[in-house]
Coordinates of C-alpha atoms in Angstrom, one line a residue:
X705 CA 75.2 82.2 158.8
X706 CA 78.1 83.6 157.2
X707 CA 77.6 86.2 153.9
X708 CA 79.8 85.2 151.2
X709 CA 81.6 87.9 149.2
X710 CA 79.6 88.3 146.0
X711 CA 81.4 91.2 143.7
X712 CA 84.8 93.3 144.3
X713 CA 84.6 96.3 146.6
X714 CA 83.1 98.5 143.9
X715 CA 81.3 101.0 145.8
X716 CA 82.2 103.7 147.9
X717 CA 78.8 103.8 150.2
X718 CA 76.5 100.6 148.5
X719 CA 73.1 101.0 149.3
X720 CA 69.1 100.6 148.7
X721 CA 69.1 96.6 146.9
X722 CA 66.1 95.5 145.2
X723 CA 65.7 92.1 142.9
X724 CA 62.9 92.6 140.2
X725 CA 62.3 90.8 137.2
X726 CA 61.1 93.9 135.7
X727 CA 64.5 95.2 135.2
X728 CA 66.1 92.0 135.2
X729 CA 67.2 90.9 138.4
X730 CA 69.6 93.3 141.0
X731 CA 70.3 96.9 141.2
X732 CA 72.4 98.5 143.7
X733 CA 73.1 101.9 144.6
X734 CA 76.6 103.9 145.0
X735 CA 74.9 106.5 146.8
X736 CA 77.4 109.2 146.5
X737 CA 78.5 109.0 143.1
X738 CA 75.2 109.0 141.4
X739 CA 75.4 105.6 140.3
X740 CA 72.9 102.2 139.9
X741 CA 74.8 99.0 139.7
X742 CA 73.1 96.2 138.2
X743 CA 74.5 92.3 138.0
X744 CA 74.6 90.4 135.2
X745 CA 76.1 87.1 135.7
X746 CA 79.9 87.8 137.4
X747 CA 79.7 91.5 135.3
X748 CA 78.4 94.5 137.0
X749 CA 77.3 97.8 135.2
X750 CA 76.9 101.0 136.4
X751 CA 74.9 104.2 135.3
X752 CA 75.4 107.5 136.5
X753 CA 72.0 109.2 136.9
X754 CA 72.8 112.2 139.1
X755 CA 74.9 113.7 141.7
X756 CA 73.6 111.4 144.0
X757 CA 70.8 108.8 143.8
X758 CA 69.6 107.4 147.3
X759 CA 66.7 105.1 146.5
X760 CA 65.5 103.1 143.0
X761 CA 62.2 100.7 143.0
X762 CA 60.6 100.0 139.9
X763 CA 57.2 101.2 138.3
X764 CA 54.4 99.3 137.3
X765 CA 54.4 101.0 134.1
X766 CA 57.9 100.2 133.3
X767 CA 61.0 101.7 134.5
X768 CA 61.8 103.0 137.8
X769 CA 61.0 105.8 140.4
X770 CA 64.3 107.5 141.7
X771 CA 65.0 109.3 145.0
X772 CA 68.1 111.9 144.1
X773 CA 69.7 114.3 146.4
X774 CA 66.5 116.8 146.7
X775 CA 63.6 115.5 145.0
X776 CA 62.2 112.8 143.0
X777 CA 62.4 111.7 139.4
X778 CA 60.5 109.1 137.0
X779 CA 62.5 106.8 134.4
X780 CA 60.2 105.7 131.8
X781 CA 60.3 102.1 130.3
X782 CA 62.8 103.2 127.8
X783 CA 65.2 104.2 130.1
X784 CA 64.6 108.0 129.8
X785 CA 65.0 109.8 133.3
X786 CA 62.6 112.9 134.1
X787 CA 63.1 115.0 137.1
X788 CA 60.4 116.4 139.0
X789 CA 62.2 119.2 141.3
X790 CA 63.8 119.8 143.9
X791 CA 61.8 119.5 147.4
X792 CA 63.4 122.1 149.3
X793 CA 66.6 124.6 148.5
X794 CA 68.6 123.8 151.3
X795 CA 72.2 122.4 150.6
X796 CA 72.8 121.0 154.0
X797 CA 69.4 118.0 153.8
X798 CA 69.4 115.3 151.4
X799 CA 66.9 112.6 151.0
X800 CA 67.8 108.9 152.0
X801 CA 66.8 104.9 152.2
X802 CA 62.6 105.3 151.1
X803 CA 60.3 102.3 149.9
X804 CA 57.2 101.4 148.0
X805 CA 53.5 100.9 150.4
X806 CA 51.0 98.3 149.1
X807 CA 48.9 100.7 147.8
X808 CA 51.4 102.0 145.3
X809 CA 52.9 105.2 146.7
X810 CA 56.5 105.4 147.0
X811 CA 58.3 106.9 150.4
X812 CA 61.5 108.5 151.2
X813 CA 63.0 110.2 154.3
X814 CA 65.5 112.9 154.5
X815 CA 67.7 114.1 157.1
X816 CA 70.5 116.1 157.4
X817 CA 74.4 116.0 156.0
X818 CA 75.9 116.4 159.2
X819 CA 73.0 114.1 160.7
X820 CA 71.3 116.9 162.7
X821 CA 68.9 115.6 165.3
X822 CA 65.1 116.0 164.3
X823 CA 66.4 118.0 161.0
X824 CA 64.7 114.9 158.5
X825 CA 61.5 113.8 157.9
X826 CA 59.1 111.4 155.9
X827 CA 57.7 111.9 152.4
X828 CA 55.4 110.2 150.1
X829 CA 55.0 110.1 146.2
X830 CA 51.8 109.4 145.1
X831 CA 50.8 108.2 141.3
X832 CA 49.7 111.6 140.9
X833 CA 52.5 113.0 141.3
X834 CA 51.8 115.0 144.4
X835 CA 54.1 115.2 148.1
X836 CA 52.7 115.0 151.1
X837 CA 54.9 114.7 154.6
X838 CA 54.2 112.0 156.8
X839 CA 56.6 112.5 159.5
X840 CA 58.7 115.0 161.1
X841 CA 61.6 115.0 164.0
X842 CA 63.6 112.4 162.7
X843 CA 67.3 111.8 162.1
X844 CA 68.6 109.6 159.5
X845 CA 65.7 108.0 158.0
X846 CA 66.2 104.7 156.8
X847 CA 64.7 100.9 155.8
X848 CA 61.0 100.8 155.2
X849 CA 59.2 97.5 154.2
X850 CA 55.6 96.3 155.1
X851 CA 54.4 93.2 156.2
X852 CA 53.4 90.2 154.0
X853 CA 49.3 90.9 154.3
X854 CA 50.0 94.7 154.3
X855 CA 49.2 96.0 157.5
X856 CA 52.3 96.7 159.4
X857 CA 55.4 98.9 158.6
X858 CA 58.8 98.5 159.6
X859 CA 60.9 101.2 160.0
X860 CA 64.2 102.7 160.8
X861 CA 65.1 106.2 162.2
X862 CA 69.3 104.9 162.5
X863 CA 69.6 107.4 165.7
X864 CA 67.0 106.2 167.7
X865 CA 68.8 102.6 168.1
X866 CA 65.8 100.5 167.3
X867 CA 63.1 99.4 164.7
X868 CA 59.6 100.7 164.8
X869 CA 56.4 99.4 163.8
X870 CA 53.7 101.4 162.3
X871 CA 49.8 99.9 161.7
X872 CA 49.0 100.7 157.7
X873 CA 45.7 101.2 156.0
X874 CA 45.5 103.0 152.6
X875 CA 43.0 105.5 154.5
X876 CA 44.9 106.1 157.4
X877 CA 48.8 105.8 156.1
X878 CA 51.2 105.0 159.1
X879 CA 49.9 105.6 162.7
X880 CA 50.3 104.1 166.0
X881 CA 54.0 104.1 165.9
X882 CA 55.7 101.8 168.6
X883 CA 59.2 100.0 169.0
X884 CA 59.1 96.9 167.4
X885 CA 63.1 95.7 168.7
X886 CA 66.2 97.7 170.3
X887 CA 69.3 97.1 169.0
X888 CA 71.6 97.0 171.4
X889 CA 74.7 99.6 170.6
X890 CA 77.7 97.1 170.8
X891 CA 75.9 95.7 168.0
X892 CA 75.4 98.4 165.7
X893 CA 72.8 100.7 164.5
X894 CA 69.8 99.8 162.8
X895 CA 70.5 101.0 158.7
X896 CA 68.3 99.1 155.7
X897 CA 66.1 96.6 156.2
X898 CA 63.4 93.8 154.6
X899 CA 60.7 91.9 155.6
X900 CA 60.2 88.3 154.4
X901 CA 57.6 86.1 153.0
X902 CA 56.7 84.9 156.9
X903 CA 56.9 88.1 158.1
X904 CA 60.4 88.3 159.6
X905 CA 62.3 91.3 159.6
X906 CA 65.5 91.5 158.4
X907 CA 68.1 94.5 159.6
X908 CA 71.2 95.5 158.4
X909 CA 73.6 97.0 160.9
X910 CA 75.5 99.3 160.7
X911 CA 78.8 99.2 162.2
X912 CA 77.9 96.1 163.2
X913 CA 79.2 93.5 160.8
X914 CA 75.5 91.7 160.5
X915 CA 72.2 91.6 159.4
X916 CA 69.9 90.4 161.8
X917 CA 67.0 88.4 161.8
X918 CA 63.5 89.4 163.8
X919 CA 60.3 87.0 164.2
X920 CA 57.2 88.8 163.5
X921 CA 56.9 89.3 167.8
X922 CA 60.5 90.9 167.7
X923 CA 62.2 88.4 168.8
X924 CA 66.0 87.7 167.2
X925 CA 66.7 84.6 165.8
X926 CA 68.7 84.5 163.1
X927 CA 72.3 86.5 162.4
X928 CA 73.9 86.7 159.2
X929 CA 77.9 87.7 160.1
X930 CA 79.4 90.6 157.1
X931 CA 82.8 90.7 156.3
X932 CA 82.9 94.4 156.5
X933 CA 82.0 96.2 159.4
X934 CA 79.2 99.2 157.9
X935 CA 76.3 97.0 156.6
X936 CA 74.0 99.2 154.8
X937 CA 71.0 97.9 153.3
X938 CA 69.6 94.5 152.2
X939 CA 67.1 92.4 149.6
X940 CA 66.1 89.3 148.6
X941 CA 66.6 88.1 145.4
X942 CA 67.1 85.3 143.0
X943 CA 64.9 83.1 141.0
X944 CA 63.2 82.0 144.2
X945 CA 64.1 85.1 146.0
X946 CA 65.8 82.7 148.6
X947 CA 68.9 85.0 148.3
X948 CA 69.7 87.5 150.9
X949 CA 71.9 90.2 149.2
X950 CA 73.4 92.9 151.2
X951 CA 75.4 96.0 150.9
X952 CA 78.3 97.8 152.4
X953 CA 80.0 100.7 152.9
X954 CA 83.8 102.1 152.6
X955 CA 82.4 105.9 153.9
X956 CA 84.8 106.8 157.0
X957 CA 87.0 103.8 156.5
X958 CA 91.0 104.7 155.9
X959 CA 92.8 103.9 153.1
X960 CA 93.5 99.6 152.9
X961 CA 90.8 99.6 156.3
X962 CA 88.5 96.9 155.7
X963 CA 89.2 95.2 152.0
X964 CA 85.7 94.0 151.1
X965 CA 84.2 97.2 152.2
X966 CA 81.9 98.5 149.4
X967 CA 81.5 94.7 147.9
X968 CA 78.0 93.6 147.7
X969 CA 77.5 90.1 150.0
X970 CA 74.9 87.3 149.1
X971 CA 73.4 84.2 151.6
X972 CA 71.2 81.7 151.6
X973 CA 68.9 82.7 153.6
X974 CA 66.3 79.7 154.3
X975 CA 63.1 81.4 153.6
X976 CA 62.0 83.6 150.6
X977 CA 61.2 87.2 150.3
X978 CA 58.4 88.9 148.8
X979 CA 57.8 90.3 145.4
X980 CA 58.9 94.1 145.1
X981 CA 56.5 96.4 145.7
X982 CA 56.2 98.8 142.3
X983 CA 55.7 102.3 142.4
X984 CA 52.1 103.1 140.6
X985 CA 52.8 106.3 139.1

């Protein structure tokens, strides 16, 4: 399958898609500028909401749940954005690509500005409002998405070259980690990713100029060709959410490298996606 070009290149580093009604269809992220990008019709807007904003997924209650350089913030149904603190007080870690479990709670990994090894880690949100970390060691943390019936997590830690799978319980959170597929590196290295209404898993490679397709036993069998080489992230959308949308990125590119780096790409993708999951809090 071949992405087809879906806005001008508008961001400098596009990441962290996700289609819900609640909000209206698409936002978007332009990571390092702060800003959420949202589609309506052929017009895109933008809103600045930090120095840098990494993840968005929306709230039950209305709203949004935001992941920002060091810590967390809330936007209520009226738009109103509240920050809950920094994290930590080091300059050199920022938080990255994070995700919403069944249960509610809302995850986000860190990892270092000059991608330190082992310098990032895991962290979850709960509805209370409290942290807790989940992992430790790991690089540049990236996609997470659970299975359709809840019980598996997919998940990317970019350095370590392949996706892993995690069981899930409420009780028990993500244990048992394994490697669900290796990505070879002449095709890229494993950045956002999605998991669809059958269970496939859908990867966006970085460097790689795709997004591929997994089958629930980790097999490949489907591969959606970018036109632009650093594929970030990726969501399904749409009415049906039958639409694959995908993000890119411009960050290390020269000047006139790549011209529809930092555009945001759409496919039909042949099976639909499941409903968000909201952030409880």
């Amino acid at each position: 399958m071949q992405a087809e070009q879906r806005t001008d290149p508008l961001a400098f580093h596009g990441e962290g898609p996700v289609w819900s009604p609640s909000w209206g269809g698409l936002r978007w992220l332009d990571m390092f500028a702060g800003d959420i990008l949202s589609l309506d019709g052929d017009t895109v807007h933008r809103r600045h909401v930090g120095s840098m904003v990494v993840t968005v997924r929306p709230r039950r209650a209305g709203g949004a749940v935001l992941a920002l350089q060091r810590g967390f913030a809330l936007e209520d149904a009226h738009g109103t954005i509240t920050e809950l603190g920094d994290l930590w007080s080091d300059p050199l870690l920022r938080l990255n690509e994070g995700g919403c479990d069944p249960d509610g709670r809302f995850y986000c990994g860190s990892m270092a500005f000059d991608q330190k090894h082992g310098a990032g880690s895991l962290r979850r949100l709960d509805p209370d409002g409290s942290v807790d970390v989940v992992l430790t060691g790991l690089t540049i943390s990236n996609g997470l998405d659970w299975s359709p019936d809840g019980s598996l997590a997919y998940y990317n830690d970019t350095a370590t070259g392949r996706v892993a799978v995690f069981d899930y319980s409420a009780e028990t959170g993500l244990t048992g980690q394994r490697s669900f597929a290796e990505i070879p590196a002449e095709s890229g290295f494993p950045d956002g990713l999605t998991v669809d209404s059958q269970g496939g898993v859908w990867v966006a490679l970085y460097g790689g100029s795709a997004v591929h397709r997994y089958t629930p036993d980790g097999r490949l069998d489907g591969v959606v060709e970018v036109a632009a080489s650093r594929v970030t992230a990726c969501t399904f959308g749409g009415p049906n959410l039958d639409e694959l949308f995908i993000t890119t990125s411009r960050e290390g590119l020269d000047e006139g490298e790549e011209a529809l780096a930092g555009s945001l790409f759409r496919v039909d993708a042949g099976v639909t996606g499941q409903p968000v999951r909201e952030f409880a809090g």
